[in-house]
mmCIF file of C-alpha atoms and ligand atoms in Angstrom:
data_model
loop_
_atom_site.group_PDB
_atom_site.id
_atom_site.type_symbol
_atom_site.label_atom_id
_atom_site.label_comp_id
_atom_site.label_asym_id
_atom_site.label_seq_id
_atom_site.Cartn_x
_atom_site.Cartn_y
_atom_site.Cartn_z
ATOM 1 C CA UNK O 25 -0.074 0.096 0.089
ATOM 2 C CA UNK O 26 1.282 3.403 -0.782
ATOM 3 C CA UNK O 27 0.198 6.286 1.426
ATOM 4 C CA UNK O 28 -0.315 9.549 0.033
ATOM 5 C CA UNK O 29 2.021 12.607 0.813
ATOM 6 C CA UNK O 30 -0.469 14.614 2.411
ATOM 7 C CA UNK O 31 -1.690 11.879 4.853
ATOM 8 C CA UNK O 32 2.055 11.660 6.300
ATOM 9 C CA UNK O 33 1.562 14.543 8.420
ATOM 10 C CA UNK O 34 -1.525 12.691 10.217
ATOM 11 C CA UNK O 35 -0.116 9.041 10.283
ATOM 12 C CA UNK O 36 3.423 8.648 9.708
ATOM 13 C CA UNK O 37 3.583 5.968 7.090
ATOM 14 C CA UNK O 38 5.666 3.490 9.659
ATOM 15 C CA UNK O 39 2.717 3.620 11.914
ATOM 16 C CA UNK O 40 0.061 2.776 9.412
ATOM 17 C CA UNK O 41 -1.291 -1.237 9.752
ATOM 18 C CA UNK O 42 -0.587 -3.349 7.415
ATOM 19 C CA UNK O 43 -1.967 -6.789 6.388
ATOM 20 C CA UNK O 44 0.869 -9.400 5.838
ATOM 21 C CA UNK O 45 -1.091 -12.255 4.396
ATOM 22 C CA UNK O 46 -2.504 -13.941 7.470
ATOM 23 C CA UNK O 47 -0.744 -11.590 10.108
ATOM 24 C CA UNK O 48 -2.221 -8.383 10.957
ATOM 25 C CA UNK O 49 0.453 -5.972 11.612
ATOM 26 C CA UNK O 50 -0.646 -2.701 13.637
ATOM 27 C CA UNK O 51 2.323 -0.756 12.276
ATOM 28 C CA UNK O 52 5.552 -1.333 10.134
ATOM 29 C CA UNK O 53 8.578 -1.308 12.382
ATOM 30 C CA UNK O 54 9.957 -4.536 12.309
ATOM 31 C CA UNK O 55 12.413 -5.765 14.742
ATOM 32 C CA UNK O 56 15.401 -6.926 12.775
ATOM 33 C CA UNK O 57 17.294 -10.210 13.589
ATOM 34 C CA UNK O 58 20.194 -9.304 16.024
ATOM 35 C CA UNK O 59 22.482 -12.149 17.273
ATOM 36 C CA UNK O 60 23.283 -11.102 21.055
ATOM 37 C CA UNK O 61 25.737 -13.607 22.013
ATOM 38 C CA UNK O 62 23.844 -14.377 25.105
ATOM 39 C CA UNK O 63 22.407 -17.776 24.525
ATOM 40 C CA UNK O 64 25.153 -19.999 26.429
ATOM 41 C CA UNK O 65 25.638 -23.359 25.350
ATOM 42 C CA UNK O 66 23.889 -22.515 22.056
ATOM 43 C CA UNK O 67 20.530 -22.503 24.008
ATOM 44 C CA UNK O 68 18.090 -19.482 23.991
ATOM 45 C CA UNK O 69 18.079 -18.321 27.710
ATOM 46 C CA UNK O 70 15.410 -16.966 29.966
ATOM 47 C CA UNK O 71 16.983 -13.580 29.949
ATOM 48 C CA UNK O 72 15.560 -13.283 26.542
ATOM 49 C CA UNK O 73 12.033 -13.474 27.702
ATOM 50 C CA UNK O 74 12.471 -9.893 28.799
ATOM 51 C CA UNK O 75 14.547 -8.758 25.950
ATOM 52 C CA UNK O 76 12.082 -9.763 23.228
ATOM 53 C CA UNK O 77 8.884 -8.799 25.291
ATOM 54 C CA UNK O 78 10.252 -5.459 25.761
ATOM 55 C CA UNK O 79 10.442 -5.010 22.257
ATOM 56 C CA UNK O 80 6.986 -6.415 21.587
ATOM 57 C CA UNK O 81 3.901 -4.194 20.619
ATOM 58 C CA UNK O 82 0.393 -5.605 20.021
ATOM 59 C CA UNK O 83 0.559 -6.154 16.317
ATOM 60 C CA UNK O 84 4.389 -5.705 16.005
ATOM 61 C CA UNK O 85 6.544 -7.967 13.988
ATOM 62 C CA UNK O 86 9.727 -9.260 15.531
ATOM 63 C CA UNK O 87 12.489 -11.367 13.712
ATOM 64 C CA UNK O 88 14.480 -13.271 16.275
ATOM 65 C CA UNK O 89 18.291 -13.633 16.163
ATOM 66 C CA UNK O 90 20.021 -16.014 13.986
ATOM 67 C CA UNK O 91 19.382 -19.672 15.174
ATOM 68 C CA UNK O 92 21.710 -22.365 13.914
ATOM 69 C CA UNK O 93 19.776 -25.190 11.922
ATOM 70 C CA UNK O 94 22.319 -27.934 12.601
ATOM 71 C CA UNK O 95 25.435 -28.650 14.650
ATOM 72 C CA UNK O 96 27.723 -27.789 11.907
ATOM 73 C CA UNK O 97 25.784 -24.330 11.526
ATOM 74 C CA UNK O 98 27.415 -22.274 14.488
ATOM 75 C CA UNK O 99 29.803 -19.673 14.078
ATOM 76 C CA UNK O 100 30.031 -17.968 17.042
ATOM 77 C CA UNK O 101 30.108 -18.690 20.716
ATOM 78 C CA UNK O 102 26.550 -18.286 22.396
ATOM 79 C CA UNK O 103 24.490 -18.341 19.639
ATOM 80 C CA UNK O 104 21.234 -20.051 19.831
ATOM 81 C CA UNK O 105 20.441 -23.313 17.727
ATOM 82 C CA UNK O 106 17.077 -25.013 16.730
ATOM 83 C CA UNK O 107 18.009 -28.310 15.960
ATOM 84 C CA UNK O 108 17.698 -30.210 19.394
ATOM 85 C CA UNK O 109 14.674 -30.853 21.446
ATOM 86 C CA UNK O 110 16.401 -29.006 24.240
ATOM 87 C CA UNK O 111 16.763 -25.886 21.989
ATOM 88 C CA UNK O 112 13.234 -26.108 21.218
ATOM 89 C CA UNK O 113 11.987 -26.308 24.755
ATOM 90 C CA UNK O 114 14.476 -23.180 25.560
ATOM 91 C CA UNK O 115 12.492 -21.135 22.863
ATOM 92 C CA UNK O 116 9.056 -21.750 24.112
ATOM 93 C CA UNK O 117 8.853 -19.555 27.091
ATOM 94 C CA UNK O 118 10.502 -16.540 25.124
ATOM 95 C CA UNK O 119 7.909 -17.245 22.178
ATOM 96 C CA UNK O 120 5.106 -17.268 24.488
ATOM 97 C CA UNK O 121 6.064 -13.981 26.251
ATOM 98 C CA UNK O 122 5.896 -12.026 22.787
ATOM 99 C CA UNK O 123 2.599 -13.866 22.167
ATOM 100 C CA UNK O 124 1.259 -12.933 25.590
ATOM 101 C CA UNK O 125 1.842 -9.121 24.151
ATOM 102 C CA UNK O 126 0.473 -9.653 20.838
ATOM 103 C CA UNK O 127 3.705 -9.889 18.767
ATOM 104 C CA UNK O 128 4.205 -11.910 15.884
ATOM 105 C CA UNK O 129 7.460 -13.748 16.008
ATOM 106 C CA UNK O 130 9.556 -15.274 13.393
ATOM 107 C CA UNK O 131 12.782 -17.435 14.031
ATOM 108 C CA UNK O 132 15.844 -16.847 11.685
ATOM 109 C CA UNK O 133 17.428 -20.136 10.497
ATOM 110 C CA UNK O 134 20.944 -19.727 9.942
ATOM 111 C CA UNK O 135 23.906 -21.791 8.710
ATOM 112 C CA UNK O 136 27.328 -19.936 8.973
ATOM 113 C CA UNK O 137 29.066 -22.109 6.325
ATOM 114 C CA UNK O 138 32.772 -21.065 6.116
ATOM 115 C CA UNK O 139 32.236 -17.948 8.560
ATOM 116 C CA UNK O 140 32.838 -20.394 11.442
ATOM 117 C CA UNK O 141 36.050 -22.250 12.845
ATOM 118 C CA UNK O 142 36.891 -25.792 13.706
ATOM 119 C CA UNK O 143 36.301 -25.139 17.475
ATOM 120 C CA UNK O 144 32.456 -24.828 16.779
ATOM 121 C CA UNK O 145 32.168 -27.972 14.494
ATOM 122 C CA UNK O 146 31.663 -31.556 15.629
ATOM 123 C CA UNK O 147 34.854 -33.402 16.285
ATOM 124 C CA UNK O 148 37.030 -29.978 15.530
ATOM 125 C CA UNK O 149 36.147 -30.876 11.733
ATOM 126 C CA UNK O 150 36.697 -27.715 9.016
ATOM 127 C CA UNK O 151 33.315 -25.815 8.581
ATOM 128 C CA UNK O 152 31.476 -26.380 5.381
ATOM 129 C CA UNK O 153 30.733 -24.335 2.338
ATOM 130 C CA UNK O 154 30.058 -24.580 -1.447
ATOM 131 C CA UNK O 155 34.011 -23.892 -1.568
ATOM 132 C CA UNK O 156 37.256 -24.901 -0.072
ATOM 133 C CA UNK O 157 38.626 -21.052 0.015
ATOM 134 C CA UNK O 158 38.724 -19.589 3.269
ATOM 135 C CA UNK O 159 37.617 -16.308 3.732
ATOM 136 C CA UNK O 160 40.294 -13.632 3.420
ATOM 137 C CA UNK O 161 38.845 -10.839 5.400
ATOM 138 C CA UNK O 162 40.815 -9.805 8.587
ATOM 139 C CA UNK O 163 37.707 -8.680 10.527
ATOM 140 C CA UNK O 164 34.696 -10.129 11.341
ATOM 141 C CA UNK O 165 31.163 -9.197 9.956
ATOM 142 C CA UNK O 166 31.050 -5.970 12.322
ATOM 143 C CA UNK O 167 34.174 -4.757 10.211
ATOM 144 C CA UNK O 168 35.952 -4.167 13.541
ATOM 145 C CA UNK O 169 36.767 -7.513 15.574
ATOM 146 C CA UNK O 170 39.984 -9.349 14.348
ATOM 147 C CA UNK O 171 39.323 -12.537 12.768
ATOM 148 C CA UNK O 172 41.270 -15.310 10.922
ATOM 149 C CA UNK O 173 39.073 -18.112 9.302
ATOM 150 C CA UNK O 174 39.984 -21.486 8.686
ATOM 151 C CA UNK O 175 39.828 -23.204 5.144
ATOM 152 C CA UNK O 176 36.659 -25.004 4.723
ATOM 153 C CA UNK O 177 35.354 -28.188 3.449
ATOM 154 C CA UNK O 178 33.736 -28.314 0.085
ATOM 155 C CA UNK O 179 30.204 -30.045 0.468
ATOM 156 C CA UNK O 180 29.536 -32.727 -2.066
ATOM 157 C CA UNK O 181 26.537 -32.713 -4.377
ATOM 158 C CA UNK O 182 24.831 -35.428 -1.812
ATOM 159 C CA UNK O 183 25.816 -33.579 1.495
ATOM 160 C CA UNK O 184 23.815 -30.339 -0.042
ATOM 161 C CA UNK O 185 20.503 -32.158 0.075
ATOM 162 C CA UNK O 186 21.237 -33.040 3.382
ATOM 163 C CA UNK O 187 21.768 -29.274 4.480
ATOM 164 C CA UNK O 188 18.367 -28.568 2.780
ATOM 165 C CA UNK O 189 16.961 -31.090 4.786
ATOM 166 C CA UNK O 190 18.392 -29.548 8.131
ATOM 167 C CA UNK O 191 16.824 -26.297 7.093
ATOM 168 C CA UNK O 192 13.485 -28.348 6.763
ATOM 169 C CA UNK O 193 13.832 -29.947 9.930
ATOM 170 C CA UNK O 194 14.891 -26.707 11.730
ATOM 171 C CA UNK O 195 11.574 -25.083 10.328
ATOM 172 C CA UNK O 196 9.510 -27.863 11.896
ATOM 173 C CA UNK O 197 11.405 -27.319 15.046
ATOM 174 C CA UNK O 198 10.689 -23.510 15.008
ATOM 175 C CA UNK O 199 6.871 -24.112 14.714
ATOM 176 C CA UNK O 200 7.089 -26.724 17.573
ATOM 177 C CA UNK O 201 8.714 -24.023 19.492
ATOM 178 C CA UNK O 202 5.580 -21.750 19.017
ATOM 179 C CA UNK O 203 7.123 -19.192 16.428
ATOM 180 C CA UNK O 204 4.597 -17.829 13.800
ATOM 181 C CA UNK O 205 6.912 -18.702 10.828
ATOM 182 C CA UNK O 206 10.577 -18.462 9.906
ATOM 183 C CA UNK O 207 12.902 -16.398 8.125
ATOM 184 C CA UNK O 208 15.849 -18.116 6.022
ATOM 185 C CA UNK O 209 19.033 -16.255 6.567
ATOM 186 C CA UNK O 210 20.379 -15.946 2.843
ATOM 187 C CA UNK O 211 22.305 -12.726 3.752
ATOM 188 C CA UNK O 212 25.577 -11.477 5.059
ATOM 189 C CA UNK O 213 27.902 -14.112 3.683
ATOM 190 C CA UNK O 214 26.781 -17.232 5.196
ATOM 191 C CA UNK O 215 26.446 -20.339 3.710
ATOM 192 C CA UNK O 216 23.390 -19.537 1.633
ATOM 193 C CA UNK O 217 24.972 -16.291 0.397
ATOM 194 C CA UNK O 218 28.233 -18.014 -0.154
ATOM 195 C CA UNK O 219 26.407 -20.369 -2.543
ATOM 196 C CA UNK O 220 24.618 -17.360 -4.168
ATOM 197 C CA UNK O 221 27.616 -15.131 -4.817
ATOM 198 C CA UNK O 222 30.076 -15.593 -7.706
ATOM 199 C CA UNK O 223 33.219 -14.384 -6.076
ATOM 200 C CA UNK O 224 32.737 -17.318 -3.542
ATOM 201 C CA UNK O 225 31.002 -20.157 -5.451
ATOM 202 C CA UNK O 226 33.604 -21.734 -7.630
ATOM 203 C CA UNK O 227 31.560 -25.086 -8.078
ATOM 204 C CA UNK O 228 31.560 -27.031 -11.518
ATOM 205 C CA UNK O 229 28.343 -29.053 -10.667
ATOM 206 C CA UNK O 230 24.715 -27.908 -10.960
ATOM 207 C CA UNK O 231 25.411 -25.741 -7.762
ATOM 208 C CA UNK O 232 27.906 -23.451 -9.346
ATOM 209 C CA UNK O 233 28.579 -21.441 -12.458
ATOM 210 C CA UNK O 234 25.519 -19.832 -13.905
ATOM 211 C CA UNK O 235 23.016 -17.491 -12.001
ATOM 212 C CA UNK O 236 20.435 -20.369 -12.263
ATOM 213 C CA UNK O 237 23.049 -22.796 -10.702
ATOM 214 C CA UNK O 238 24.304 -20.769 -7.861
ATOM 215 C CA UNK O 239 20.816 -19.898 -6.740
ATOM 216 C CA UNK O 240 19.626 -23.853 -6.796
ATOM 217 C CA UNK O 241 20.589 -24.457 -3.265
ATOM 218 C CA UNK O 242 19.146 -21.318 -1.931
ATOM 219 C CA UNK O 243 15.893 -22.019 -3.582
ATOM 220 C CA UNK O 244 15.695 -25.684 -2.593
ATOM 221 C CA UNK O 245 16.005 -24.557 1.001
ATOM 222 C CA UNK O 246 13.066 -21.943 0.091
ATOM 223 C CA UNK O 247 10.936 -25.053 -1.337
ATOM 224 C CA UNK O 248 11.835 -27.329 1.427
ATOM 225 C CA UNK O 249 10.931 -24.896 4.330
ATOM 226 C CA UNK O 250 7.831 -23.898 2.559
ATOM 227 C CA UNK O 251 6.692 -27.212 1.958
ATOM 228 C CA UNK O 252 7.294 -28.374 5.580
ATOM 229 C CA UNK O 253 5.608 -25.234 7.110
ATOM 230 C CA UNK O 254 3.494 -23.482 4.580
ATOM 231 C CA UNK O 255 4.797 -20.741 2.162
ATOM 232 C CA UNK O 256 2.523 -18.165 4.107
ATOM 233 C CA UNK O 257 4.883 -18.599 7.060
ATOM 234 C CA UNK O 258 8.233 -18.297 5.153
ATOM 235 C CA UNK O 259 10.459 -14.926 4.546
ATOM 236 C CA UNK O 260 13.969 -14.817 3.487
ATOM 237 C CA UNK O 261 16.860 -12.400 3.850
ATOM 238 C CA UNK O 262 19.133 -11.392 1.408
ATOM 239 C CA UNK O 263 22.144 -8.959 0.811
ATOM 240 C CA UNK O 264 22.930 -9.058 -2.818
ATOM 241 C CA UNK O 265 24.870 -5.724 -2.778
ATOM 242 C CA UNK O 266 27.110 -6.488 0.437
ATOM 243 C CA UNK O 267 30.334 -8.336 0.565
ATOM 244 C CA UNK O 268 30.670 -9.043 4.445
ATOM 245 C CA UNK O 269 32.598 -12.205 5.215
ATOM 246 C CA UNK O 270 34.448 -11.941 1.981
ATOM 247 C CA UNK O 271 31.358 -12.530 -0.194
ATOM 248 C CA UNK O 272 30.484 -10.487 -3.067
ATOM 249 C CA UNK O 273 29.063 -10.534 -6.314
ATOM 250 C CA UNK O 274 30.147 -9.372 -9.672
ATOM 251 C CA UNK O 275 26.579 -8.342 -10.567
ATOM 252 C CA UNK O 276 24.639 -8.009 -7.609
ATOM 253 C CA UNK O 277 21.747 -6.389 -9.548
ATOM 254 C CA UNK O 278 21.005 -9.509 -11.688
ATOM 255 C CA UNK O 279 21.366 -11.650 -8.728
ATOM 256 C CA UNK O 280 18.807 -9.789 -6.421
ATOM 257 C CA UNK O 281 16.444 -9.515 -9.542
ATOM 258 C CA UNK O 282 16.672 -13.321 -10.401
ATOM 259 C CA UNK O 283 16.044 -14.213 -6.598
ATOM 260 C CA UNK O 284 13.070 -11.833 -6.352
ATOM 261 C CA UNK O 285 11.681 -13.473 -9.506
ATOM 262 C CA UNK O 286 12.107 -16.922 -8.500
ATOM 263 C CA UNK O 287 10.925 -16.501 -5.057
ATOM 264 C CA UNK O 288 7.500 -15.686 -6.585
ATOM 265 C CA UNK O 289 7.004 -19.436 -7.604
ATOM 266 C CA UNK O 290 7.170 -20.584 -4.155
ATOM 267 C CA UNK O 291 4.627 -17.829 -3.054
ATOM 268 C CA UNK O 292 6.530 -17.055 0.065
ATOM 269 C CA UNK O 293 5.233 -14.439 2.560
ATOM 270 C CA UNK O 294 8.142 -11.887 2.294
ATOM 271 C CA UNK O 295 11.438 -10.754 1.058
ATOM 272 C CA UNK O 296 13.812 -9.084 3.200
ATOM 273 C CA UNK O 297 16.780 -7.002 1.717
ATOM 274 C CA UNK O 298 19.507 -5.257 2.860
ATOM 275 C CA UNK O 299 20.175 -1.861 1.517
ATOM 276 C CA UNK O 300 23.186 -1.365 -0.872
ATOM 277 C CA UNK O 301 24.323 1.494 1.012
ATOM 278 C CA UNK O 302 25.383 -0.795 3.959
ATOM 279 C CA UNK O 303 29.294 -1.116 3.324
ATOM 280 C CA UNK O 304 29.999 -2.970 6.355
ATOM 281 C CA UNK O 305 27.143 -4.028 8.501
ATOM 282 C CA UNK O 306 27.142 -0.642 10.265
ATOM 283 C CA UNK O 307 28.322 1.951 7.971
ATOM 284 C CA UNK O 308 26.333 3.379 5.428
ATOM 285 C CA UNK O 309 27.571 5.283 2.047
ATOM 286 C CA UNK O 310 25.994 7.121 -0.810
ATOM 287 C CA UNK O 311 25.343 4.825 -3.793
ATOM 288 C CA UNK O 312 23.371 4.912 -6.939
ATOM 289 C CA UNK O 313 22.282 1.300 -6.420
ATOM 290 C CA UNK O 314 18.804 0.417 -5.217
ATOM 291 C CA UNK O 315 16.533 -2.391 -4.316
ATOM 292 C CA UNK O 316 13.573 -0.788 -6.162
ATOM 293 C CA UNK O 317 14.036 -3.345 -9.080
ATOM 294 C CA UNK O 318 13.633 -6.106 -6.594
ATOM 295 C CA UNK O 319 10.652 -4.710 -4.755
ATOM 296 C CA UNK O 320 8.735 -4.206 -8.017
ATOM 297 C CA UNK O 321 9.618 -7.784 -9.186
ATOM 298 C CA UNK O 322 8.767 -9.612 -5.717
ATOM 299 C CA UNK O 323 4.831 -10.014 -5.137
ATOM 300 C CA UNK O 324 4.864 -10.735 -1.661
ATOM 301 C CA UNK O 325 5.745 -8.245 1.457
ATOM 302 C CA UNK O 326 9.018 -6.356 0.933
ATOM 303 C CA UNK O 327 10.934 -5.548 3.796
ATOM 304 C CA UNK O 328 14.119 -3.266 3.774
ATOM 305 C CA UNK O 329 16.909 -2.810 6.183
ATOM 306 C CA UNK O 330 19.956 -0.876 6.677
ATOM 307 C CA UNK O 331 20.576 2.535 8.300
ATOM 308 C CA UNK O 332 17.304 3.790 8.310
ATOM 309 C CA UNK O 333 16.078 6.384 10.980
ATOM 310 C CA UNK O 334 12.401 7.388 11.736
ATOM 311 C CA UNK O 335 12.399 9.963 8.572
ATOM 312 C CA UNK O 336 13.912 7.534 5.954
ATOM 313 C CA UNK O 337 11.662 4.845 7.242
ATOM 314 C CA UNK O 338 8.467 6.951 6.822
ATOM 315 C CA UNK O 339 9.583 7.856 3.559
ATOM 316 C CA UNK O 340 10.600 4.411 1.929
ATOM 317 C CA UNK O 341 7.179 3.193 2.904
ATOM 318 C CA UNK O 342 5.147 6.362 1.778
ATOM 319 C CA UNK O 343 6.822 5.959 -1.834
ATOM 320 C CA UNK O 344 6.338 2.530 -1.981
ATOM 321 C CA UNK O 345 9.732 1.681 -1.584
ATOM 322 C CA UNK O 346 9.027 -0.936 0.784
ATOM 323 C CA UNK O 347 5.906 -2.249 3.103
ATOM 324 C CA UNK O 348 8.059 -2.713 6.092
ATOM 325 C CA UNK O 349 11.292 -1.335 7.597
ATOM 326 C CA UNK O 350 13.244 -3.474 9.902
ATOM 327 C CA UNK O 351 15.268 -1.506 12.439
ATOM 328 C CA UNK O 352 18.440 -2.980 14.293
ATOM 329 C CA UNK O 353 20.549 -0.722 16.434
ATOM 330 C CA UNK O 354 17.815 1.816 17.120
ATOM 331 C CA UNK O 355 15.628 -1.101 18.037
ATOM 332 C CA UNK O 356 18.395 -2.720 20.250
ATOM 333 C CA UNK O 357 18.884 0.524 22.068
ATOM 334 C CA UNK O 358 15.041 1.710 22.266
ATOM 335 C CA UNK O 359 12.857 -1.337 23.470
ATOM 336 C CA UNK O 360 9.814 1.239 22.820
ATOM 337 C CA UNK O 361 11.104 2.376 19.416
ATOM 338 C CA UNK O 362 7.583 2.319 17.958
ATOM 339 C CA UNK O 363 6.287 4.533 20.711
ATOM 340 C CA UNK O 364 9.046 6.868 20.246
ATOM 341 C CA UNK O 365 8.669 7.173 16.444
ATOM 342 C CA UNK O 366 4.947 7.683 17.221
ATOM 343 C CA UNK O 367 5.808 10.818 19.482
ATOM 344 C CA UNK O 368 8.978 11.883 17.365
ATOM 345 C CA UNK O 369 10.682 11.354 21.056
ATOM 346 C CA UNK O 370 14.291 11.512 21.615
ATOM 347 C CA UNK O 371 16.027 8.104 21.303
ATOM 348 C CA UNK O 372 18.684 6.466 23.620
ATOM 349 C CA UNK O 373 21.927 5.943 21.764
ATOM 350 C CA UNK O 374 23.358 2.384 21.178
ATOM 351 C CA UNK O 375 26.467 1.178 23.050
ATOM 352 C CA UNK O 376 28.637 -0.917 20.562
ATOM 353 C CA UNK O 377 30.671 -2.324 23.060
ATOM 354 C CA UNK O 378 27.661 -4.303 24.564
ATOM 355 C CA UNK O 379 26.424 -5.496 21.446
ATOM 356 C CA UNK O 380 28.089 -8.995 21.557
ATOM 357 C CA UNK O 381 29.059 -9.108 25.349
ATOM 358 C CA UNK O 382 27.528 -12.215 27.335
ATOM 359 C CA UNK O 383 26.157 -9.876 30.257
ATOM 360 C CA UNK O 384 22.387 -11.054 30.802
ATOM 361 C CA UNK O 385 21.493 -7.515 31.341
ATOM 362 C CA UNK O 386 24.047 -4.769 30.785
ATOM 363 C CA UNK O 387 23.526 -3.657 27.119
ATOM 364 C CA UNK O 388 20.843 -6.110 26.606
ATOM 365 C CA UNK O 389 17.444 -5.248 29.028
ATOM 366 C CA UNK O 390 18.620 -2.235 30.647
ATOM 367 C CA UNK O 391 18.197 0.341 27.879
ATOM 368 C CA UNK O 392 15.580 2.670 29.521
ATOM 369 C CA UNK O 393 12.068 3.215 28.147
ATOM 370 C CA UNK O 394 10.573 6.517 27.627
ATOM 371 C CA UNK O 395 7.375 5.891 30.105
ATOM 372 C CA UNK O 396 8.688 4.388 33.165
ATOM 373 C CA UNK O 397 6.143 1.626 32.904
ATOM 374 C CA UNK O 398 6.179 0.091 29.463
HETATM 375 C C1 FMN V 12 24.199 -6.751 17.561
HETATM 376 C C2 FMN V 12 23.890 -7.087 16.167
HETATM 377 C C3 FMN V 12 23.575 -8.390 15.689
HETATM 378 C C4 FMN V 12 23.178 -8.728 14.249
HETATM 379 N N1 FMN V 12 23.020 -9.953 14.066
HETATM 380 C C5 FMN V 12 22.381 -10.265 13.150
HETATM 381 C C6 FMN V 12 21.626 -11.528 12.757
HETATM 382 O O1 FMN V 12 21.720 -12.445 13.745
HETATM 383 N N2 FMN V 12 21.009 -11.963 11.672
HETATM 384 C C7 FMN V 12 20.989 -10.968 10.632
HETATM 385 O O2 FMN V 12 20.313 -11.390 9.616
HETATM 386 N N3 FMN V 12 21.422 -9.793 10.673
HETATM 387 C C8 FMN V 12 22.008 -9.384 11.990
HETATM 388 N N4 FMN V 12 22.344 -8.058 12.092
HETATM 389 C C9 FMN V 12 22.361 -7.079 11.199
HETATM 390 C C10 FMN V 12 20.846 -6.393 11.410
HETATM 391 O O3 FMN V 12 19.899 -7.322 11.237
HETATM 392 C C11 FMN V 12 20.852 -5.043 10.588
HETATM 393 O O4 FMN V 12 20.775 -5.663 9.201
HETATM 394 C C12 FMN V 12 21.913 -4.163 10.555
HETATM 395 O O5 FMN V 12 22.487 -3.667 12.118
HETATM 396 C C13 FMN V 12 21.619 -2.730 10.004
HETATM 397 O O6 FMN V 12 20.672 -2.191 10.261
HETATM 398 P P1 FMN V 12 20.506 -0.940 11.286
HETATM 399 O O7 FMN V 12 21.053 0.296 10.732
HETATM 400 O O8 FMN V 12 18.958 -0.723 11.535
HETATM 401 O O9 FMN V 12 21.229 -1.273 12.690
HETATM 402 C C14 FMN V 12 22.765 -7.653 13.262
HETATM 403 C C15 FMN V 12 23.198 -6.484 13.776
HETATM 404 C C16 FMN V 12 23.615 -6.224 15.002
HETATM 405 C C17 FMN V 12 23.849 -4.685 15.480
#
């Protein structure tokens, strides 16, 4: 829906309701998926109940942090998993708390691929990928923390089918945990993105080479997950223009467009894309590149993310560039972000030093609300 410019003064576009297929959203301000590294032993923790419920509004849409789909999926310490029954049970009270406040909550399904280390892998094995070339980047995805990545092991054609099945099982688990749906993490240089991008994918079988071949595994994941839980509960996140984790493509526009068009075949709920201006996960730059061709090509709900503030969020929705806008750092630091946007109130500043620390309170659930009783 496009909101006319003259109405913008009365209802800011971000605050207009939106029907996302079966889900009735009361506004368009989405909690972006954010790993907070506080899920000790790969288990979602009770302190996440408060964190997510603080950020829940009646009819608000939240995307959970990246959750590993199998024992080879993890790439960092203390990220949650969704492949064991114990992990499913750990998520349940968190999902319940979000539902009690009327939120709609999706689980982000993640496989790190080569952006991992032997220490996170079963029996200290190398991480898996479409390639055996290691990440050359000397920093983690945040563009700051030092990193050195081991050489991955190239998956066989047969093993790729098994990884597709891991995503399918993880989607089933997420539904069992009570989530309303899942977002497939196809962005930011992790496994799915490694297959998509021609600067990483050097395969010579049906999963490498042409655009069609590089998109085969990602689309097989989409198909399997949609088949398992229903297409109207499935979204995907993509970052065709980004090169995080040393994962770039020579023609990102063609890649993004091909994916947007191909996704229509599966009738999934939404496509969530990172803006081309995000040169690292946290820095924005001016660019002529745009997500508009992909927005126009994709038939479902289109979500954008990356560097948005209130004004730009209102503008992109009002002009029809997106249906919803996901906010990362602003939502991290402002648990009542929709309320603050409604009032055009001052925002808390985020503290980058505590993004990825393990404290269950500090930098996690201690950002203040505007009103003392939320
Ligand atoms: C602490 C932190 C953790 C993040 N973890 C994830 C993640 O698990 N999955 C993901 O797709 N993106 C992740 N991101 C990226 C955000 O979803 C978002 O795309 C990015 O922060 C840019 O949006 P912003 O400018 O609104 O913060 C993370 C960002 C931050 C700040």
